[in-house]
Short mmCIF file of C-alpha atoms in Angstrom, two decimals:
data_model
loop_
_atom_site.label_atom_id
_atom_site.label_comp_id
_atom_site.label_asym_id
_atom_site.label_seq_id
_atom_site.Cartn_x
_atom_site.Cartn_y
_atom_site.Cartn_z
CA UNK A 345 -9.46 -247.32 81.18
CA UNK A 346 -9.73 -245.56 77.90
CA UNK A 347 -12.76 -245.84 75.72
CA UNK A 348 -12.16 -248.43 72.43
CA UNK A 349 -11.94 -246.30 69.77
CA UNK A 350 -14.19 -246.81 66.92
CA UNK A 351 -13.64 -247.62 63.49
CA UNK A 352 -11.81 -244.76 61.57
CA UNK A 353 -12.46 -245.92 57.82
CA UNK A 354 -15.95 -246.28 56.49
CA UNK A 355 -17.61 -246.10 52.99
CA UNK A 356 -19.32 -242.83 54.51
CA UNK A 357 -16.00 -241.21 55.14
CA UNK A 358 -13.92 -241.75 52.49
CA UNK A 359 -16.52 -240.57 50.08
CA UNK A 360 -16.86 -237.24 52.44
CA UNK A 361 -13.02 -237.35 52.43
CA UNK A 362 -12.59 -237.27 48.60
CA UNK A 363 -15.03 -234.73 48.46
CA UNK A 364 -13.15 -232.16 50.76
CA UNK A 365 -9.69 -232.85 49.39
CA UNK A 366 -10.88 -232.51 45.62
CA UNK A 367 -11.96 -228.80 46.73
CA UNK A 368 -9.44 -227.64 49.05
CA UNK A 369 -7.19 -229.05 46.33
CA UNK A 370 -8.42 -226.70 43.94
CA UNK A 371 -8.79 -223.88 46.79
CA UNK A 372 -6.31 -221.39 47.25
CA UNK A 373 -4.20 -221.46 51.04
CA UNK A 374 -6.49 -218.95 52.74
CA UNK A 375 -9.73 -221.37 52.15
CA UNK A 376 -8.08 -224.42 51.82
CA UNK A 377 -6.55 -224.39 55.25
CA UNK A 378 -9.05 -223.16 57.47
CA UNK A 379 -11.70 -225.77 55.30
CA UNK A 380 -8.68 -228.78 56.17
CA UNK A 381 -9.09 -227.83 59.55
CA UNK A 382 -13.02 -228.23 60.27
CA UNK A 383 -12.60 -231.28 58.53
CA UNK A 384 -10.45 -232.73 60.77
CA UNK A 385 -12.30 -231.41 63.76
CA UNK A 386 -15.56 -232.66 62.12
CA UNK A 387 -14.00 -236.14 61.66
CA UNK A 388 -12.46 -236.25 65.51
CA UNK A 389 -15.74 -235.38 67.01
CA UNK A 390 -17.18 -237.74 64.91
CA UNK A 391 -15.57 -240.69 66.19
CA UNK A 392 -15.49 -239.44 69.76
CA UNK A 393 -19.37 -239.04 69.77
CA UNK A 394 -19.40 -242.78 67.95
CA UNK A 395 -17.25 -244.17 70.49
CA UNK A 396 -19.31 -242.72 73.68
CA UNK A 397 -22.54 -243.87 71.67
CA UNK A 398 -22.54 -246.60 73.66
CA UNK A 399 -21.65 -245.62 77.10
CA UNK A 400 -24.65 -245.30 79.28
CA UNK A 401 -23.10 -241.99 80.88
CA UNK A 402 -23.13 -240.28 77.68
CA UNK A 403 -24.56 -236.63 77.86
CA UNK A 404 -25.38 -237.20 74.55
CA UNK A 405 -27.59 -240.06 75.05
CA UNK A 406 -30.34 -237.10 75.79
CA UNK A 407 -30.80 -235.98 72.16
CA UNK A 408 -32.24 -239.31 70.87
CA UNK A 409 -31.29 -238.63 67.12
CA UNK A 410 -32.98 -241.23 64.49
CA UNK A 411 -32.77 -244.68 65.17
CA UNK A 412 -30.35 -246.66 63.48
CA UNK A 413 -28.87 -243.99 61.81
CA UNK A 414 -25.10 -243.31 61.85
CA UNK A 415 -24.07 -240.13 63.77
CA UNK A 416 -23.08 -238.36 60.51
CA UNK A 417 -21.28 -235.19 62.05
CA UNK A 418 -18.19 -235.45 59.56
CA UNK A 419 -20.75 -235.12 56.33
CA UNK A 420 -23.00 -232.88 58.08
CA UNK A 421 -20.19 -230.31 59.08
CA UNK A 422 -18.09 -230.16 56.18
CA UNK A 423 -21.25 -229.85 53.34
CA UNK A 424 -21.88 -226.17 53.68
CA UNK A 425 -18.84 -225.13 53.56
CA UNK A 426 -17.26 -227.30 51.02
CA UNK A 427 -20.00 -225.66 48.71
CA UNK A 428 -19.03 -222.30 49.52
CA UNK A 429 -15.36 -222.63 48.80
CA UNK A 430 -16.79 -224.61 45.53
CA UNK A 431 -18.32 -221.14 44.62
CA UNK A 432 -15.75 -219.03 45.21
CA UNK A 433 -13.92 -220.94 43.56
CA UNK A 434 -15.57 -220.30 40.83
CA UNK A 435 -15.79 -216.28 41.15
CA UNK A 436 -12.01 -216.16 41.42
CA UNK A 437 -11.51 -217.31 38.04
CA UNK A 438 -14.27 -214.68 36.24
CA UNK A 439 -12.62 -211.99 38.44
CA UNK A 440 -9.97 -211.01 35.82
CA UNK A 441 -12.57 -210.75 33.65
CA UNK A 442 -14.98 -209.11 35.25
CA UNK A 443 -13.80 -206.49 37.96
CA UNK A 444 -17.52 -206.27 39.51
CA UNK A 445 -18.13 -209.56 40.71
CA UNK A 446 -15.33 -208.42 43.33
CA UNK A 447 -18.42 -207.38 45.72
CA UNK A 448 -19.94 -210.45 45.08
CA UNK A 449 -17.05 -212.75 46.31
CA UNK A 450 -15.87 -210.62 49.40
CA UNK A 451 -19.42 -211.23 50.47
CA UNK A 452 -20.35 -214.91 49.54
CA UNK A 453 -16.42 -215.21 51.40
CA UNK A 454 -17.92 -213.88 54.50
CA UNK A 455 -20.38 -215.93 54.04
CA UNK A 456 -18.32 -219.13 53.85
CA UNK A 457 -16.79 -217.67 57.35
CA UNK A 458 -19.97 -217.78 59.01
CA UNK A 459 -21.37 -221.12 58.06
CA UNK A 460 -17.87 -222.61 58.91
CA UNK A 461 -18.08 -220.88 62.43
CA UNK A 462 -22.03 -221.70 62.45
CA UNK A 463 -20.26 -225.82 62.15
CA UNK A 464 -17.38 -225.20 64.51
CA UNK A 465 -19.90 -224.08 67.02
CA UNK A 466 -22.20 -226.94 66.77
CA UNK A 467 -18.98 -229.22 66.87
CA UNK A 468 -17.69 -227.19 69.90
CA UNK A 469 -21.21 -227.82 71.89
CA UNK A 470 -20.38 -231.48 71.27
CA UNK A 471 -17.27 -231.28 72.25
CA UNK A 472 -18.18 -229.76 75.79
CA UNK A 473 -21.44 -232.19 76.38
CA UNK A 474 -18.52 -235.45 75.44
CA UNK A 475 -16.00 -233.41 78.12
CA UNK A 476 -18.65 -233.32 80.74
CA UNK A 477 -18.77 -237.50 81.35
CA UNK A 478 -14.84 -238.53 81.16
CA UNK A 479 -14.65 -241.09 83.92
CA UNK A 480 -14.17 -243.81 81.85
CA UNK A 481 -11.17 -241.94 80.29
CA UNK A 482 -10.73 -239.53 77.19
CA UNK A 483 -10.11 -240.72 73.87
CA UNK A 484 -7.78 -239.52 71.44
CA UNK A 485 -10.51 -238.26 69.15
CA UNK A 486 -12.12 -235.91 72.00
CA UNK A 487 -8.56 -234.82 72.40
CA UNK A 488 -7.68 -234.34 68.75
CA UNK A 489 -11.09 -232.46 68.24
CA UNK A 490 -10.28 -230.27 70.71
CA UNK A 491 -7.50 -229.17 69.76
CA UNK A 492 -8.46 -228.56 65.82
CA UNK A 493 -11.20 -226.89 67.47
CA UNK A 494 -9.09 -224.54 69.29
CA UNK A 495 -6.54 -223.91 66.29
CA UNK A 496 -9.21 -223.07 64.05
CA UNK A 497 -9.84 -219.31 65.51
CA UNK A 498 -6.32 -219.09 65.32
CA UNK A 499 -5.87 -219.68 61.68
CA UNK A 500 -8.52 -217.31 61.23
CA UNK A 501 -6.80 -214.47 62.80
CA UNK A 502 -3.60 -215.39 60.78
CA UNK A 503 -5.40 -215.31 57.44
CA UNK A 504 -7.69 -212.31 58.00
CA UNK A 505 -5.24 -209.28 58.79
CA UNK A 506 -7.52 -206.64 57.91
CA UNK A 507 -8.52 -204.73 60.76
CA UNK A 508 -11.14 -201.60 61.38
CA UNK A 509 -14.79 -201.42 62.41
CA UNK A 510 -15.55 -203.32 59.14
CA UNK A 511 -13.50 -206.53 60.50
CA UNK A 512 -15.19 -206.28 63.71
CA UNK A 513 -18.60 -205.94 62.93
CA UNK A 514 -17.91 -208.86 60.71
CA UNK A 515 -16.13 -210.79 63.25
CA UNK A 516 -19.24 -210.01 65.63
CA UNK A 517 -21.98 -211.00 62.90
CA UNK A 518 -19.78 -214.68 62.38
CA UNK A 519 -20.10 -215.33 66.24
CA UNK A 520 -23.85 -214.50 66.21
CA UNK A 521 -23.99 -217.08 63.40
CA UNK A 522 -22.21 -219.49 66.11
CA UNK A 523 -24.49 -218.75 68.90
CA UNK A 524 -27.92 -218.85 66.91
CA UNK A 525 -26.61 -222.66 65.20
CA UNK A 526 -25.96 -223.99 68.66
CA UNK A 527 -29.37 -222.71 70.25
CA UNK A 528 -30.87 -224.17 66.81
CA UNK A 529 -29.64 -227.35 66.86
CA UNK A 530 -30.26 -227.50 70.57
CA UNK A 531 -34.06 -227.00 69.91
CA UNK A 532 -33.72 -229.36 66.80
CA UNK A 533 -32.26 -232.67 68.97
CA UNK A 534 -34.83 -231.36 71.58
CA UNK A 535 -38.25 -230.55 70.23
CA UNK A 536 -37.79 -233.51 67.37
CA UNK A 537 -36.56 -236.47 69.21
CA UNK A 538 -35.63 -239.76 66.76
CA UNK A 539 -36.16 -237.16 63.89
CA UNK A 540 -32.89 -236.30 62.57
CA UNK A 541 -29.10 -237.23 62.81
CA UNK A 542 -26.86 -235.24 64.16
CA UNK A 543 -25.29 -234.99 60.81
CA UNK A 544 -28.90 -233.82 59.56
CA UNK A 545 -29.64 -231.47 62.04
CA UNK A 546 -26.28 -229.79 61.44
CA UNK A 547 -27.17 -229.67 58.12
CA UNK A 548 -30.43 -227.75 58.96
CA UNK A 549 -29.55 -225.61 61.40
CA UNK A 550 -25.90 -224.40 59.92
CA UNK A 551 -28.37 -223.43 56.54
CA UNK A 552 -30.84 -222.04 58.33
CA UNK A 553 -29.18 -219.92 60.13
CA UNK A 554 -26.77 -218.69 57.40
CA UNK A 555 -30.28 -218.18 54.87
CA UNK A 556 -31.63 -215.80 58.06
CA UNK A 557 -28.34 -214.09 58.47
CA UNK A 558 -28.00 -213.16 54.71
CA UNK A 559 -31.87 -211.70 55.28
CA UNK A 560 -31.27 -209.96 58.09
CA UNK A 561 -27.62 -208.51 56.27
CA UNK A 562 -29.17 -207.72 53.39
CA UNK A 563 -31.96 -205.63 55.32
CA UNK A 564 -29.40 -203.46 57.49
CA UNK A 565 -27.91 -202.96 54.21
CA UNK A 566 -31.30 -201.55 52.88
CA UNK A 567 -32.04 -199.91 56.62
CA UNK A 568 -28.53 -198.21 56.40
CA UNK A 569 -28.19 -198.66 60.24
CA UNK A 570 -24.72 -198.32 60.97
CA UNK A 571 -23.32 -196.24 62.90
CA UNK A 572 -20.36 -195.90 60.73
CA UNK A 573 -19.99 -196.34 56.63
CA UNK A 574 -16.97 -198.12 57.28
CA UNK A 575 -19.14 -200.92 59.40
CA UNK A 576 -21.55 -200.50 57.22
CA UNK A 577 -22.51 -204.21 55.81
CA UNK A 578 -22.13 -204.52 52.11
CA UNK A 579 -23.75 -206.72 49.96
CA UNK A 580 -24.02 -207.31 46.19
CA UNK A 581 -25.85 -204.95 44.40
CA UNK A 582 -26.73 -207.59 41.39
CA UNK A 583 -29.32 -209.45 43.99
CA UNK A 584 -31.90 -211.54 41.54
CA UNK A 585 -35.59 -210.70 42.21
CA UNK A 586 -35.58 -215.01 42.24
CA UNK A 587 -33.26 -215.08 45.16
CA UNK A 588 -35.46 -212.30 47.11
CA UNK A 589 -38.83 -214.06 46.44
CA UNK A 590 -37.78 -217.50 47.45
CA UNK A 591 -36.33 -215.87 50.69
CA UNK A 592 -39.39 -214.00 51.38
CA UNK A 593 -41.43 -216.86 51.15
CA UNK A 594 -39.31 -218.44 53.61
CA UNK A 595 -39.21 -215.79 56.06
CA UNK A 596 -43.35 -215.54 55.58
CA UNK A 597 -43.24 -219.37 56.13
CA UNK A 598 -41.36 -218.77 59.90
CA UNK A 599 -43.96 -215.74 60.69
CA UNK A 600 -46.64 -217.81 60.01
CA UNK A 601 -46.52 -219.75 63.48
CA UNK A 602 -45.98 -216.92 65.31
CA UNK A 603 -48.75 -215.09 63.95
CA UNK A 604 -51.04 -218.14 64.08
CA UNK A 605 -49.79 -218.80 67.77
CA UNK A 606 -50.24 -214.93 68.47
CA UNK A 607 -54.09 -215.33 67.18
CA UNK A 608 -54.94 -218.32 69.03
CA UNK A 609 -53.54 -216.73 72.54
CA UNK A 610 -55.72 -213.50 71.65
CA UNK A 611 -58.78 -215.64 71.04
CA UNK A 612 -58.44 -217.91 74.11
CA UNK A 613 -58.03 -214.34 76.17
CA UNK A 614 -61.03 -212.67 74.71
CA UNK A 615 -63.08 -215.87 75.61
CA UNK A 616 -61.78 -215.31 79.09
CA UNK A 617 -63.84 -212.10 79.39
CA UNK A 618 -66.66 -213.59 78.35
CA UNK A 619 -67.38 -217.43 79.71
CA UNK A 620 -70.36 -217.70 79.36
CA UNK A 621 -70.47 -217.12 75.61
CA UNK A 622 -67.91 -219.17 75.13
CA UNK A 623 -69.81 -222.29 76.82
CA UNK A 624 -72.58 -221.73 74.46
CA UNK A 625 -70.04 -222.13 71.28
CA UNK A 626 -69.89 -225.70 70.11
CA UNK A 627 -66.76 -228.17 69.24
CA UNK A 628 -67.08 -227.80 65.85
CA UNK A 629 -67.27 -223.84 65.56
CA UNK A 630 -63.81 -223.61 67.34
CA UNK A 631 -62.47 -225.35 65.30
CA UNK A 632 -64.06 -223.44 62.29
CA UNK A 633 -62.31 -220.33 64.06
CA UNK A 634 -58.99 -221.86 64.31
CA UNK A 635 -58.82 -222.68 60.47
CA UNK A 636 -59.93 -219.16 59.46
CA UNK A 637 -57.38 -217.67 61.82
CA UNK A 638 -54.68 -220.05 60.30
CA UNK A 639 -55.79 -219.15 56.68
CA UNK A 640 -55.61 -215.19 57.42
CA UNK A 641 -52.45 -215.82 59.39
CA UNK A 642 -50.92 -217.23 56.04
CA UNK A 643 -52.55 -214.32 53.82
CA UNK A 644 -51.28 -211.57 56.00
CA UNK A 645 -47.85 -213.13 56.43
CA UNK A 646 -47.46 -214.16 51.97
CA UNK A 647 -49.36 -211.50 51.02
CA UNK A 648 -48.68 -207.93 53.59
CA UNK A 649 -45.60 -208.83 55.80
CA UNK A 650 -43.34 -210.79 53.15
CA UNK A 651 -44.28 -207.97 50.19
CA UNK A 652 -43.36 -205.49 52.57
CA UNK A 653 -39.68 -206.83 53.03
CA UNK A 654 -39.07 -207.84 49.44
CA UNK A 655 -39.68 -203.81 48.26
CA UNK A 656 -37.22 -202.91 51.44
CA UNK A 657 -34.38 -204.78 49.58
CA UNK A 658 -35.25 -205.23 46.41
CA UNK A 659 -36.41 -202.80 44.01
CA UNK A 660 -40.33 -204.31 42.47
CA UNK A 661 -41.80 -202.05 40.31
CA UNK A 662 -45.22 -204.12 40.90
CA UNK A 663 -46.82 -206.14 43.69
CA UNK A 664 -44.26 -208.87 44.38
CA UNK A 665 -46.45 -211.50 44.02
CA UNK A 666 -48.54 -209.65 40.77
CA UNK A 667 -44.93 -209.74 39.65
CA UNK A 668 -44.38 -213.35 40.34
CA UNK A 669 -47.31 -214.29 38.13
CA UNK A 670 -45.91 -211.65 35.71
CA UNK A 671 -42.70 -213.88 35.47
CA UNK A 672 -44.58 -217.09 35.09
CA UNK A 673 -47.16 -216.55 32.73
CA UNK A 674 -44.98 -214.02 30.47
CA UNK A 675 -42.22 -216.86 29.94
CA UNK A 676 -42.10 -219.77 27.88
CA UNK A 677 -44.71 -222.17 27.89
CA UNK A 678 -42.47 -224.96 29.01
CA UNK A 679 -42.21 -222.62 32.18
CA UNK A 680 -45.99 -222.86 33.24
CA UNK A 681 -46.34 -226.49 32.41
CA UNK A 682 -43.67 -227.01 35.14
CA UNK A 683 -45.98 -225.16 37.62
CA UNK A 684 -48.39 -226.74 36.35
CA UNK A 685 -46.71 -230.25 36.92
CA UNK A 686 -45.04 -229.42 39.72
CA UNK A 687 -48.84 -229.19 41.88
CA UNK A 688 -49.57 -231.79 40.64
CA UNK A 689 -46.75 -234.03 41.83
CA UNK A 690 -47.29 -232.78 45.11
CA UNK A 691 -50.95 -232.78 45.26
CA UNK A 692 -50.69 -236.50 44.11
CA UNK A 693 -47.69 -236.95 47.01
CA UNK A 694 -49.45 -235.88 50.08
CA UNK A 695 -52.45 -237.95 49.40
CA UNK A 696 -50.65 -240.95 48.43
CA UNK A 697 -48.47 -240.22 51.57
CA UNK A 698 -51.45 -239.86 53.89
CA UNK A 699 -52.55 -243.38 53.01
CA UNK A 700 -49.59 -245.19 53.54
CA UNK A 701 -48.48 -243.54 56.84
CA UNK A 702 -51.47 -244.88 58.61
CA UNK A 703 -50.52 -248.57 57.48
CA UNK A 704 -48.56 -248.87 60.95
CA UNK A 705 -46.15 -252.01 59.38
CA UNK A 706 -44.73 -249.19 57.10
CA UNK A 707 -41.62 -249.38 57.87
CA UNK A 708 -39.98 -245.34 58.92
CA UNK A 709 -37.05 -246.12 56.01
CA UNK A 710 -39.63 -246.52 53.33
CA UNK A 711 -41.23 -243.26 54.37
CA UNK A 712 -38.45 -241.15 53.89
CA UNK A 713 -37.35 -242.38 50.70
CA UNK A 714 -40.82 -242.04 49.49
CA UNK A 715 -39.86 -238.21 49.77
CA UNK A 716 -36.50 -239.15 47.92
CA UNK A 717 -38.20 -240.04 45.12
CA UNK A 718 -40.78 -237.00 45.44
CA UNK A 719 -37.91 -234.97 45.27
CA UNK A 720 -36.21 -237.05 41.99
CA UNK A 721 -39.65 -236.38 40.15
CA UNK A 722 -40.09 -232.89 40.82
CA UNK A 723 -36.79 -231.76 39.92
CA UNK A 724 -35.53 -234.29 37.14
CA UNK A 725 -38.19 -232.65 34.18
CA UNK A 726 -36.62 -229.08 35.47
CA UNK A 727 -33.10 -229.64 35.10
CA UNK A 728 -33.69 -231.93 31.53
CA UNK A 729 -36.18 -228.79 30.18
CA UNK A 730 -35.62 -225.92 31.98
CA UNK A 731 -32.52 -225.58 34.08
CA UNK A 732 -31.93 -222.03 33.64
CA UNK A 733 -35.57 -221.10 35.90
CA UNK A 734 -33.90 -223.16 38.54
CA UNK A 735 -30.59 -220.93 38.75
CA UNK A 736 -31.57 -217.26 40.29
CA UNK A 737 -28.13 -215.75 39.14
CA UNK A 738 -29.08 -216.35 35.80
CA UNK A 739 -32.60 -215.12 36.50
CA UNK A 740 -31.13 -211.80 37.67
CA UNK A 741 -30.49 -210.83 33.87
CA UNK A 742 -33.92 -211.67 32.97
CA UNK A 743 -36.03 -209.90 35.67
CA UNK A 744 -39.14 -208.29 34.18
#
């Protein structure tokens, strides 16, 4: 017998459903289509996924996702992408007037490729997992998101008829976008159990991935190492020194495990060789040891590794972070009192937060909304006072 399908219409839905059709309303047919389409599949694999929920042979039922939390696939899926057809939306109507943002939007559109084939993936691995337990019968949403699935890459190949090394190295850097998202969201339901949605962790991994690949694109396009110019990947040339720094310290922020992790391994091998010296050194000196190794992991990754990739693709006359403090202190004063605030909010957050998540009747809700409304203080005085430091394009005019 056939599972009972779950409820099609909820308040979740139709606001994610109003959302999509406003912009692939206002989308031309080569976006619009392809954005109708994960949409669909996003909302089929939805309710598929809700309806096995409950089944006890669900291969799903091994990521335990956050408790009492509502699967979320259909918002998580069609987020990114909605925003990127929001954008170029927005670039096709300054491109009469300005010829040279034409770089801009043939990238940001390959862009919106890749994250939508980062969210088909992830939507394709739950499709497979739901197709592996089908005794009970298969529902018309596993069916139906199947098949969107499959006419997706189809559309694709109808809308894109360039051809050429260019639209195969592109086609080849979309798919690695696929395969990293599904390994990422793998680790994600994996490592953090009753931490996320599956909404969320789409969310997380699909921008994840796409903020690495635009590193990692924008650094071949430094490296120049194609083997063709016609493969060659092209990005904008009008990159903000904003945008690079807040990447940087992002990429810094992913080497700083490793290198930490890298540390500890060489210090637990050197005290190996030598066991009786490391008998003699007491509880509280190791852990002295593992703090300054953390501490010099994070200065050689923010202040050696990260500088070292920001003047591969960007061009910094200074130090990147002398020129950060350049760009702080040189502005407006309203500028460093946001800094200023800004520490202080979350200086004031984490020790607040550190009291009240060892009261153990805190309930997990209140917890997450307290960083809700961290997030509502820290950005509300920036987008009243200062909006314009918040929006890198704009900072790419006023680079010092």
């Amino acid at each position: 017998m056939a599972m009972a399908a779950p409820a099609v219409v909820s308040g979740e839905r139709i606001v994610v459903f109003l959302f999509v059709a406003c912009v692939a309303l206002a989308a031309p047919l080569n976006l619009a289509a392809p954005l109708a389409l994960l949409s669909a599949a996003a909302l089929a694999v939805e309710l598929a996924v809700d309806g096995s929920a409950s089944a006890a042979s669900s291969p799903l039922r091994q990521f335990r996702t956050r408790p009492g939390a509502s699967s979320g696939i259909f918002l998580g899926a069609t987020t990114l992408p909605s925003v990127m057809v929001s954008r170029l939306i927005q670039l096709s109507r300054v491109l009469p007037a300005d010829p040279n943002e034409c770089e801009e939007y043939a990238y940001l559109e390959m862009q919106y490729w890749a994250v939508s084939i980062s969210c088909l993936s992830v939507l394709a691995f739950f499709i497979w997992h739901l197709w592996q337990s089908t005794s009970n019968g298969v529902s018309k949403a596993l069916k139906y998101g199947s098949l969107f699935i499959i006419l997706y890459p189809l559309t694709y190949f109808c809308l894109k008829t360039d051809g050429g090394l260019l639209a195969i190295s592109n086609m080849v850097y979309m798919l690695c976008h696929g395969v990293a998202a599904v390994i990422l969201i793998w680790h994600i339901l994996q490592k953090f159990p009753s931490c996320s949605s599956f909404g969320e962790a789409i969310l997380v991994s699909g921008g994840l991935v796409l903020y690495c690949g635009d590193m990692l694109a924008h650094t071949l396009s430094k490296m120049k190492l194609s083997v063709s110019s016609e493969a060659s990947m092209h990005t904008p040339g009008n990159r903000s020194k904003i945008a690079t720094v807040i990447q940087g310290v992002l990429l810094g922020l992913f080497l700083l495990p490793l290198l930490y992790k890298s540390s500890l391994q060489i210090l637990v091998y050197c005290r190996k060789l030598d066991k009786q010296r490391a008998q003699t050194v007491e509880e509280w000196t190791q852990k002295r040891i593992g703090y300054v190794l953390f501490y010099v992991s994070l200065l050689v990754s923010l202040l050696l590794l990260v500088p070292s990739w920001m003047c591969l693709v960007q061009d910094f006359e200074v130090h990147p972070f002398v020129w950060v403090l350049n760009y702080i202190f040189t502005g407006s004063h309203e500028r460093l009192s946001l800094c200023a605030y800004w520490i202080f909010v979350i200086y004031a957050s984490i020790r607040r937060f550190y009291s009240i998540s060892k009261q153990s009747k805190t309930e997990r809700i209140l917890l997450r909304k307290y960083y809700h409304l961290v997030a509502v203080l820290i950005f509300s005085p920036a987008v009243i006072f200062q909006v314009m430091y918040l929006f890198s394009e704009y900072n790419s005019h006023q680079d010092v």
